[in-house]
Amino acid sequence: MSLAMLSLGARSATRTQLLESLGFNLTETPDLAIHQGFQYLIYLFNNSDTGLEMNMGNVLFLDSQIELMETFMTEIKHYYYNVEVSSADFQNSTRAKKQVNDFVKNKTLGNVDQLFKELDSDTMLILISYIFFKGRWAKSFDSNVTGMQKFYTSENVSVDVSMMFQSGANNHLFDKELSCTVVQLEYSGNATAFFILPDEGKMDQVVAALSRDTLNRWSQLLQDRHVDLYIPKLCISESYDLEDVLREMGMMDLFTNQANLSGITKEASVQLSEFLHKAVLSIDEKGAEAAADTALNVVFKSYHPVIKFDRPFLFIVFDHFTWSSLFLGKIMNPV
């Protein structure tokens, strides 16, 4: 979404690289249709009751000596792109770093307090995408039975984690084709989560197969059956500099002096200095309903299938209203 927004100010080959790298066929889908599509998606997100504690958006920091084009700002507002634009004095790197870090800390409810450790005084433009997510389960886990168990970060290496437990009917399946187990858990409000547990050595295979078709196939094969479910309680964060990723996707000019962002600023030589993404994810027992106390009865004596997320797994959150993914993560180490 943030890159599509950025394309409003890109020109020539830079614009083409941006949009085609995002998967759009520009001979079939004109710019207007692309931005109207994002406009409608943003509208649906903002008007659906996700019931989630979530804050997501984008911010564009520009050097104070750079002047924005009025047409760029007008189009951003017209299509409701969730982006804020701020001026920063990058010549004073200490002050600029504090300004940027404080902004992100505020937007992520204090969970991300040091996005930047250093800022280059040559920086002219920074685009940051941020998200904080914490869901509340429709059927909560019982905190009384959460206990320490082993999580295997690799075959021979483990860490101790707080493992949550839930016994009851949940949608789940085993995909023989991809060698993975999938569990669906509902959030209060308009959201659902897929927990995907690949068999040993199958993580790369599952990741490579992740697509809308795969997710649709899973949703049709899921069966609501009784299961004893163990999921680690966690609060994790990770940050990414997306420059190499975007280059591999085909955005070759964006970070070079060949970049044409003349639709954003009046200075034609401006290029994107950094494109950072930092995500924070918290999963705990809390749900919309009071925790049931029957789980204690099945912890030590159970004849139900057991699914234990005690090794690296994948996690996807969907908005029911649009069936769009709000969050996608690979959990390698819950602590």
mmCIF file of C-alpha atoms in Angstrom:
data_model
loop_
_atom_site.group_PDB
_atom_site.id
_atom_site.type_symbol
_atom_site.label_atom_id
_atom_site.label_comp_id
_atom_site.label_asym_id
_atom_site.label_seq_id
_atom_site.Cartn_x
_atom_site.Cartn_y
_atom_site.Cartn_z
ATOM 1 C CA MET A 1 0.000 0.000 0.000
ATOM 2 C CA SER A 2 2.796 2.426 0.867
ATOM 3 C CA LEU A 3 4.639 1.638 -2.375
ATOM 4 C CA ALA A 4 1.478 2.157 -4.413
ATOM 5 C CA MET A 5 1.141 5.511 -2.674
ATOM 6 C CA LEU A 6 4.757 6.334 -3.517
ATOM 7 C CA SER A 7 4.075 5.572 -7.190
ATOM 8 C CA LEU A 8 1.782 8.618 -7.304
ATOM 9 C CA GLY A 9 4.930 10.721 -7.245
ATOM 10 C CA ALA A 10 7.097 8.471 -9.404
ATOM 11 C CA ARG A 11 7.611 9.094 -13.083
ATOM 12 C CA SER A 12 8.949 7.251 -16.118
ATOM 13 C CA ALA A 13 10.764 3.926 -15.491
ATOM 14 C CA THR A 14 10.661 4.385 -11.707
ATOM 15 C CA ARG A 15 6.847 4.376 -11.741
ATOM 16 C CA THR A 16 6.728 1.355 -14.050
ATOM 17 C CA GLN A 17 9.156 -0.607 -11.881
ATOM 18 C CA LEU A 18 7.190 0.217 -8.740
ATOM 19 C CA LEU A 19 3.805 -0.914 -10.015
ATOM 20 C CA GLU A 20 4.939 -3.911 -12.076
ATOM 21 C CA SER A 21 7.001 -5.195 -9.122
ATOM 22 C CA LEU A 22 3.795 -5.132 -7.072
ATOM 23 C CA GLY A 23 2.208 -7.465 -9.623
ATOM 24 C CA PHE A 24 0.159 -5.045 -11.703
ATOM 25 C CA ASN A 25 -0.048 -5.436 -15.491
ATOM 26 C CA LEU A 26 -0.063 -1.804 -16.591
ATOM 27 C CA THR A 27 -1.404 -2.652 -20.046
ATOM 28 C CA GLU A 28 -4.492 -4.178 -18.429
ATOM 29 C CA THR A 29 -4.866 -2.092 -15.259
ATOM 30 C CA PRO A 30 -4.525 1.698 -15.525
ATOM 31 C CA ASP A 31 -3.144 3.772 -12.643
ATOM 32 C CA LEU A 32 -6.604 5.083 -11.795
ATOM 33 C CA ALA A 33 -7.972 1.572 -11.221
ATOM 34 C CA ILE A 34 -4.975 0.638 -9.040
ATOM 35 C CA HIS A 35 -5.375 3.591 -6.700
ATOM 36 C CA GLN A 36 -9.166 3.298 -6.624
ATOM 37 C CA GLY A 37 -8.694 -0.333 -5.589
ATOM 38 C CA PHE A 38 -6.461 0.659 -2.670
ATOM 39 C CA GLN A 39 -8.887 3.448 -1.811
ATOM 40 C CA TYR A 40 -11.725 0.924 -1.516
ATOM 41 C CA LEU A 41 -9.585 -1.499 0.489
ATOM 42 C CA ILE A 42 -8.674 1.247 2.968
ATOM 43 C CA TYR A 43 -12.349 2.155 3.217
ATOM 44 C CA LEU A 44 -13.273 -1.456 4.019
ATOM 45 C CA PHE A 45 -10.518 -1.734 6.652
ATOM 46 C CA ASN A 46 -11.643 1.453 8.331
ATOM 47 C CA ASN A 47 -15.311 0.464 8.304
ATOM 48 C CA SER A 48 -15.102 -3.179 9.393
ATOM 49 C CA ASP A 49 -15.160 -4.081 13.084
ATOM 50 C CA THR A 50 -11.938 -6.038 13.374
ATOM 51 C CA GLY A 51 -12.079 -6.066 17.164
ATOM 52 C CA LEU A 52 -8.291 -5.892 17.130
ATOM 53 C CA GLU A 53 -5.831 -3.724 18.987
ATOM 54 C CA MET A 54 -3.977 -2.660 15.879
ATOM 55 C CA ASN A 55 -2.280 0.439 14.579
ATOM 56 C CA MET A 56 -0.834 0.497 11.085
ATOM 57 C CA GLY A 57 0.207 3.145 8.620
ATOM 58 C CA ASN A 58 3.018 4.896 6.797
ATOM 59 C CA VAL A 59 5.017 8.056 7.325
ATOM 60 C CA LEU A 60 7.142 9.994 4.874
ATOM 61 C CA PHE A 61 9.935 12.091 6.423
ATOM 62 C CA LEU A 62 11.402 14.745 4.114
ATOM 63 C CA ASP A 63 14.443 16.915 4.613
ATOM 64 C CA SER A 64 13.361 20.398 5.652
ATOM 65 C CA GLN A 65 15.028 21.877 2.534
ATOM 66 C CA ILE A 66 12.849 19.809 0.209
ATOM 67 C CA GLU A 67 9.518 21.143 -1.047
ATOM 68 C CA LEU A 68 6.633 18.814 -1.808
ATOM 69 C CA MET A 69 4.562 19.036 -4.969
ATOM 70 C CA GLU A 70 0.976 20.084 -4.266
ATOM 71 C CA THR A 71 -0.366 17.528 -6.745
ATOM 72 C CA PHE A 72 1.256 14.703 -4.787
ATOM 73 C CA MET A 73 -0.341 15.770 -1.517
ATOM 74 C CA THR A 74 -3.702 16.265 -3.222
ATOM 75 C CA GLU A 75 -3.669 12.756 -4.696
ATOM 76 C CA ILE A 76 -2.612 11.133 -1.409
ATOM 77 C CA LYS A 77 -5.569 12.751 0.349
ATOM 78 C CA HIS A 78 -7.933 11.945 -2.540
ATOM 79 C CA TYR A 79 -7.209 8.216 -2.344
ATOM 80 C CA TYR A 80 -7.188 8.166 1.488
ATOM 81 C CA TYR A 81 -3.716 6.647 1.707
ATOM 82 C CA ASN A 82 -2.922 6.249 5.378
ATOM 83 C CA VAL A 83 0.300 8.246 5.270
ATOM 84 C CA GLU A 84 1.590 11.210 7.197
ATOM 85 C CA VAL A 85 4.216 13.587 5.866
ATOM 86 C CA SER A 86 6.667 15.290 8.204
ATOM 87 C CA SER A 87 9.618 17.604 7.733
ATOM 88 C CA ALA A 88 12.919 16.721 9.411
ATOM 89 C CA ASP A 89 16.282 18.453 9.669
ATOM 90 C CA PHE A 90 18.519 15.579 8.638
ATOM 91 C CA GLN A 91 21.585 17.834 8.878
ATOM 92 C CA ASN A 92 21.049 17.569 12.626
ATOM 93 C CA SER A 93 21.032 13.786 12.666
ATOM 94 C CA THR A 94 20.624 13.503 16.462
ATOM 95 C CA ARG A 95 17.485 15.632 16.495
ATOM 96 C CA ALA A 96 16.092 13.973 13.365
ATOM 97 C CA LYS A 97 16.660 10.499 14.825
ATOM 98 C CA LYS A 98 14.763 11.455 17.977
ATOM 99 C CA GLN A 99 11.929 12.930 15.920
ATOM 100 C CA VAL A 100 11.542 9.796 13.807
ATOM 101 C CA ASN A 101 11.896 7.371 16.727
ATOM 102 C CA ASP A 102 9.423 9.307 18.884
ATOM 103 C CA PHE A 103 6.875 9.301 16.052
ATOM 104 C CA VAL A 104 7.086 5.545 15.563
ATOM 105 C CA LYS A 105 7.075 4.901 19.330
ATOM 106 C CA ASN A 106 3.838 6.858 19.639
ATOM 107 C CA LYS A 107 2.191 5.093 16.688
ATOM 108 C CA THR A 108 3.074 1.631 18.020
ATOM 109 C CA LEU A 109 1.798 2.410 21.529
ATOM 110 C CA GLY A 110 5.307 2.504 22.946
ATOM 111 C CA ASN A 111 6.278 -0.933 21.670
ATOM 112 C CA VAL A 112 8.844 0.293 19.135
ATOM 113 C CA ASP A 113 11.056 2.884 20.770
ATOM 114 C CA GLN A 114 14.297 2.673 18.759
ATOM 115 C CA LEU A 115 13.604 2.144 15.072
ATOM 116 C CA PHE A 116 16.805 3.995 14.168
ATOM 117 C CA LYS A 117 20.065 3.715 16.041
ATOM 118 C CA GLU A 118 21.776 6.083 13.604
ATOM 119 C CA LEU A 119 20.698 8.413 10.796
ATOM 120 C CA ASP A 120 22.892 9.517 7.918
ATOM 121 C CA SER A 121 23.129 13.308 7.585
ATOM 122 C CA ASP A 122 22.894 12.844 3.794
ATOM 123 C CA THR A 123 19.370 11.434 4.170
ATOM 124 C CA MET A 124 16.741 13.302 2.170
ATOM 125 C CA LEU A 125 13.672 11.076 2.316
ATOM 126 C CA ILE A 126 12.573 8.137 4.490
ATOM 127 C CA LEU A 127 9.425 6.061 4.055
ATOM 128 C CA ILE A 128 8.437 3.978 7.096
ATOM 129 C CA SER A 129 5.723 1.334 7.269
ATOM 130 C CA TYR A 130 4.658 0.386 10.790
ATOM 131 C CA ILE A 131 2.205 -2.024 12.404
ATOM 132 C CA PHE A 132 1.342 -2.994 15.963
ATOM 133 C CA PHE A 133 -1.034 -5.902 16.440
ATOM 134 C CA LYS A 134 -2.629 -7.546 19.451
ATOM 135 C CA GLY A 135 -5.771 -9.625 19.061
ATOM 136 C CA ARG A 136 -8.336 -10.809 21.583
ATOM 137 C CA TRP A 137 -9.500 -14.374 21.138
ATOM 138 C CA ALA A 138 -13.192 -15.127 20.755
ATOM 139 C CA LYS A 139 -12.497 -18.242 22.873
ATOM 140 C CA SER A 140 -9.720 -17.436 25.293
ATOM 141 C CA PHE A 141 -7.001 -19.668 26.686
ATOM 142 C CA ASP A 142 -7.011 -20.392 30.417
ATOM 143 C CA SER A 143 -4.096 -18.544 31.993
ATOM 144 C CA ASN A 144 -4.232 -20.928 34.970
ATOM 145 C CA VAL A 145 -2.841 -23.768 32.850
ATOM 146 C CA THR A 146 -0.185 -21.805 30.958
ATOM 147 C CA GLY A 147 3.128 -23.412 31.839
ATOM 148 C CA MET A 148 6.773 -23.510 30.839
ATOM 149 C CA GLN A 149 7.644 -25.957 28.057
ATOM 150 C CA LYS A 150 10.371 -26.468 25.467
ATOM 151 C CA PHE A 151 10.276 -24.702 22.087
ATOM 152 C CA TYR A 152 12.778 -26.112 19.595
ATOM 153 C CA THR A 153 14.335 -23.288 17.572
ATOM 154 C CA SER A 154 16.278 -26.015 15.736
ATOM 155 C CA GLU A 155 16.521 -29.774 15.987
ATOM 156 C CA ASN A 156 18.985 -29.718 18.902
ATOM 157 C CA VAL A 157 18.431 -26.252 20.388
ATOM 158 C CA SER A 158 15.496 -25.332 22.621
ATOM 159 C CA VAL A 159 14.307 -22.415 24.721
ATOM 160 C CA ASP A 160 11.812 -22.360 27.588
ATOM 161 C CA VAL A 161 8.528 -20.649 26.697
ATOM 162 C CA SER A 162 5.182 -20.022 28.367
ATOM 163 C CA MET A 163 2.940 -22.461 26.516
ATOM 164 C CA MET A 164 -0.786 -21.702 26.453
ATOM 165 C CA PHE A 165 -3.301 -24.549 26.387
ATOM 166 C CA GLN A 166 -6.816 -24.914 25.060
ATOM 167 C CA SER A 167 -8.988 -28.028 24.691
ATOM 168 C CA GLY A 168 -12.097 -27.935 22.554
ATOM 169 C CA ALA A 169 -13.456 -27.821 19.031
ATOM 170 C CA ASN A 170 -11.292 -25.835 16.607
ATOM 171 C CA ASN A 171 -10.979 -25.798 12.845
ATOM 172 C CA HIS A 172 -7.807 -27.640 11.843
ATOM 173 C CA LEU A 173 -6.326 -29.904 9.164
ATOM 174 C CA PHE A 174 -3.183 -31.724 8.127
ATOM 175 C CA ASP A 175 -2.066 -30.878 4.588
ATOM 176 C CA LYS A 176 -0.389 -34.017 3.213
ATOM 177 C CA GLU A 177 0.687 -32.197 0.062
ATOM 178 C CA LEU A 178 2.685 -29.540 1.945
ATOM 179 C CA SER A 179 3.410 -31.547 5.116
ATOM 180 C CA CYS A 180 1.995 -29.026 7.561
ATOM 181 C CA THR A 181 -0.737 -28.666 10.170
ATOM 182 C CA VAL A 182 -3.100 -25.692 10.013
ATOM 183 C CA VAL A 183 -5.225 -24.423 12.924
ATOM 184 C CA GLN A 184 -7.769 -21.630 12.597
ATOM 185 C CA LEU A 185 -8.578 -19.496 15.645
ATOM 186 C CA GLU A 186 -11.224 -16.784 15.675
ATOM 187 C CA TYR A 187 -10.735 -13.324 17.122
ATOM 188 C CA SER A 188 -13.491 -11.267 18.634
ATOM 189 C CA GLY A 189 -14.742 -8.999 15.924
ATOM 190 C CA ASN A 190 -14.095 -9.415 12.243
ATOM 191 C CA ALA A 191 -10.821 -11.327 12.144
ATOM 192 C CA THR A 192 -9.400 -14.835 12.077
ATOM 193 C CA ALA A 193 -5.919 -16.318 12.407
ATOM 194 C CA PHE A 194 -4.173 -19.257 10.759
ATOM 195 C CA PHE A 195 -1.415 -20.959 12.734
ATOM 196 C CA ILE A 196 0.643 -23.082 10.325
ATOM 197 C CA LEU A 197 3.029 -25.712 11.708
ATOM 198 C CA PRO A 198 5.320 -27.250 9.050
ATOM 199 C CA ASP A 199 6.755 -30.700 9.640
ATOM 200 C CA GLU A 200 10.487 -30.852 10.405
ATOM 201 C CA GLY A 201 12.480 -29.554 7.426
ATOM 202 C CA LYS A 202 9.376 -28.386 5.523
ATOM 203 C CA MET A 203 9.304 -24.685 6.455
ATOM 204 C CA ASP A 204 10.767 -23.467 3.132
ATOM 205 C CA GLN A 205 8.371 -25.681 1.198
ATOM 206 C CA VAL A 206 5.349 -24.239 3.010
ATOM 207 C CA VAL A 207 6.554 -20.654 2.682
ATOM 208 C CA ALA A 208 7.085 -21.099 -1.061
ATOM 209 C CA ALA A 209 3.522 -22.424 -1.413
ATOM 210 C CA LEU A 210 1.844 -19.554 0.443
ATOM 211 C CA SER A 211 -0.627 -17.992 -1.960
ATOM 212 C CA ARG A 212 -4.255 -16.972 -2.130
ATOM 213 C CA ASP A 213 -5.052 -20.329 -3.767
ATOM 214 C CA THR A 214 -3.387 -22.271 -0.934
ATOM 215 C CA LEU A 215 -5.230 -20.280 1.715
ATOM 216 C CA ASN A 216 -8.545 -20.777 -0.079
ATOM 217 C CA ARG A 217 -7.878 -24.505 -0.296
ATOM 218 C CA TRP A 218 -7.136 -24.654 3.442
ATOM 219 C CA SER A 219 -10.295 -22.730 4.304
ATOM 220 C CA GLN A 220 -12.373 -25.297 2.407
ATOM 221 C CA LEU A 221 -10.655 -28.321 3.979
ATOM 222 C CA LEU A 222 -10.668 -27.195 7.625
ATOM 223 C CA GLN A 223 -12.807 -29.348 9.901
ATOM 224 C CA ASP A 224 -14.195 -28.371 13.284
ATOM 225 C CA ARG A 225 -13.013 -31.144 15.600
ATOM 226 C CA HIS A 226 -11.928 -31.477 19.212
ATOM 227 C CA VAL A 227 -8.213 -30.946 19.716
ATOM 228 C CA ASP A 228 -5.771 -30.244 22.556
ATOM 229 C CA LEU A 229 -3.925 -27.168 21.387
ATOM 230 C CA TYR A 230 -0.644 -25.729 22.678
ATOM 231 C CA ILE A 231 0.550 -22.326 21.409
ATOM 232 C CA PRO A 232 3.417 -20.300 22.912
ATOM 233 C CA LYS A 233 2.647 -17.027 24.592
ATOM 234 C CA LEU A 234 4.840 -14.408 22.978
ATOM 235 C CA CYS A 235 5.646 -10.788 22.354
ATOM 236 C CA ILE A 236 8.167 -10.372 19.575
ATOM 237 C CA SER A 237 9.386 -7.667 17.232
ATOM 238 C CA GLU A 238 11.542 -7.492 14.151
ATOM 239 C CA SER A 239 12.739 -4.755 11.839
ATOM 240 C CA TYR A 240 13.659 -4.930 8.169
ATOM 241 C CA ASP A 241 15.491 -2.701 5.747
ATOM 242 C CA LEU A 242 13.576 -3.512 2.575
ATOM 243 C CA GLU A 243 16.046 -2.076 0.050
ATOM 244 C CA ASP A 244 17.460 -5.469 -1.012
ATOM 245 C CA VAL A 245 13.972 -7.021 -1.079
ATOM 246 C CA LEU A 246 12.619 -4.259 -3.316
ATOM 247 C CA ARG A 247 15.603 -4.515 -5.650
ATOM 248 C CA GLU A 248 15.014 -8.258 -6.008
ATOM 249 C CA MET A 249 11.366 -7.523 -6.806
ATOM 250 C CA GLY A 250 12.492 -5.317 -9.703
ATOM 251 C CA MET A 251 12.634 -1.799 -8.236
ATOM 252 C CA MET A 252 16.149 -1.170 -9.513
ATOM 253 C CA ASP A 253 16.092 2.640 -9.731
ATOM 254 C CA LEU A 254 14.339 3.573 -6.509
ATOM 255 C CA PHE A 255 17.465 3.831 -4.325
ATOM 256 C CA THR A 256 19.805 5.231 -6.992
ATOM 257 C CA ASN A 257 20.345 8.555 -8.708
ATOM 258 C CA GLN A 258 18.295 7.112 -11.584
ATOM 259 C CA ALA A 259 15.160 7.380 -9.448
ATOM 260 C CA ASN A 260 12.559 9.750 -10.859
ATOM 261 C CA LEU A 261 10.436 10.961 -7.951
ATOM 262 C CA SER A 262 9.842 14.335 -9.531
ATOM 263 C CA GLY A 263 6.135 14.062 -8.791
ATOM 264 C CA ILE A 264 6.845 14.149 -5.055
ATOM 265 C CA THR A 265 9.282 17.027 -4.767
ATOM 266 C CA LYS A 266 10.474 19.921 -6.857
ATOM 267 C CA GLU A 267 14.023 18.596 -6.508
ATOM 268 C CA ALA A 268 14.368 16.094 -9.369
ATOM 269 C CA SER A 269 17.473 14.455 -7.888
ATOM 270 C CA VAL A 270 15.734 13.103 -4.788
ATOM 271 C CA GLN A 271 15.966 9.353 -4.245
ATOM 272 C CA LEU A 272 14.638 7.066 -1.519
ATOM 273 C CA SER A 273 17.310 6.695 1.152
ATOM 274 C CA GLU A 274 15.742 3.915 3.229
ATOM 275 C CA PHE A 275 12.550 1.906 3.362
ATOM 276 C CA LEU A 276 12.126 0.324 6.782
ATOM 277 C CA HIS A 277 9.482 -1.995 8.208
ATOM 278 C CA LYS A 278 9.232 -2.934 11.867
ATOM 279 C CA ALA A 279 6.530 -5.187 13.271
ATOM 280 C CA VAL A 280 5.540 -6.061 16.826
ATOM 281 C CA LEU A 281 3.333 -9.047 17.614
ATOM 282 C CA SER A 282 1.856 -10.057 20.978
ATOM 283 C CA ILE A 283 -0.084 -13.270 21.611
ATOM 284 C CA ASP A 284 -1.494 -14.145 25.034
ATOM 285 C CA GLU A 285 -4.445 -15.928 26.643
ATOM 286 C CA LYS A 286 -6.897 -13.030 26.716
ATOM 287 C CA GLY A 287 -10.166 -13.236 24.870
ATOM 288 C CA ALA A 288 -13.529 -11.536 24.676
ATOM 289 C CA GLU A 289 -15.158 -14.180 26.872
ATOM 290 C CA ALA A 290 -14.262 -15.127 30.433
ATOM 291 C CA ALA A 291 -11.734 -17.912 30.591
ATOM 292 C CA ALA A 292 -13.266 -21.329 31.122
ATOM 293 C CA ASP A 293 -11.950 -23.423 33.984
ATOM 294 C CA THR A 294 -12.664 -26.806 32.392
ATOM 295 C CA ALA A 295 -9.299 -27.028 30.637
ATOM 296 C CA LEU A 296 -7.703 -28.310 33.846
ATOM 297 C CA ASN A 297 -9.778 -31.460 33.511
ATOM 298 C CA VAL A 298 -8.130 -32.489 30.243
ATOM 299 C CA VAL A 299 -4.507 -31.492 30.667
ATOM 300 C CA PHE A 300 -3.327 -34.754 32.176
ATOM 301 C CA LYS A 301 -5.892 -37.165 30.788
ATOM 302 C CA SER A 302 -6.966 -36.644 27.206
ATOM 303 C CA TYR A 303 -7.865 -38.804 24.249
ATOM 304 C CA HIS A 304 -8.046 -35.967 21.749
ATOM 305 C CA PRO A 305 -5.510 -35.199 19.019
ATOM 306 C CA VAL A 306 -2.696 -32.963 20.293
ATOM 307 C CA ILE A 307 -1.274 -30.094 18.232
ATOM 308 C CA LYS A 308 1.699 -28.411 19.849
ATOM 309 C CA PHE A 309 3.405 -25.386 18.291
ATOM 310 C CA ASP A 310 6.776 -26.176 19.830
ATOM 311 C CA ARG A 311 8.921 -25.450 16.757
ATOM 312 C CA PRO A 312 9.046 -22.617 14.151
ATOM 313 C CA PHE A 313 5.646 -21.823 12.681
ATOM 314 C CA LEU A 314 3.792 -19.337 10.519
ATOM 315 C CA PHE A 315 1.047 -16.979 11.618
ATOM 316 C CA ILE A 316 -1.446 -15.097 9.431
ATOM 317 C CA VAL A 317 -4.243 -12.750 10.499
ATOM 318 C CA PHE A 318 -7.111 -12.078 8.097
ATOM 319 C CA ASP A 319 -9.835 -9.502 7.999
ATOM 320 C CA HIS A 320 -13.067 -11.458 7.365
ATOM 321 C CA PHE A 321 -14.695 -8.600 5.518
ATOM 322 C CA THR A 322 -12.070 -8.393 2.761
ATOM 323 C CA TRP A 323 -10.218 -11.717 3.287
ATOM 324 C CA SER A 324 -7.043 -9.628 3.191
ATOM 325 C CA SER A 325 -4.035 -10.496 5.318
ATOM 326 C CA LEU A 326 -3.398 -7.919 8.036
ATOM 327 C CA PHE A 327 -0.310 -9.614 9.415
ATOM 328 C CA LEU A 328 2.023 -12.360 8.274
ATOM 329 C CA GLY A 329 4.856 -13.648 10.406
ATOM 330 C CA LYS A 330 7.298 -16.519 10.733
ATOM 331 C CA ILE A 331 7.877 -17.248 14.414
ATOM 332 C CA MET A 332 11.375 -18.685 14.791
ATOM 333 C CA ASN A 333 11.883 -17.958 18.488
ATOM 334 C CA PRO A 334 8.995 -16.828 20.756
ATOM 335 C CA VAL A 335 11.389 -15.342 23.323
#
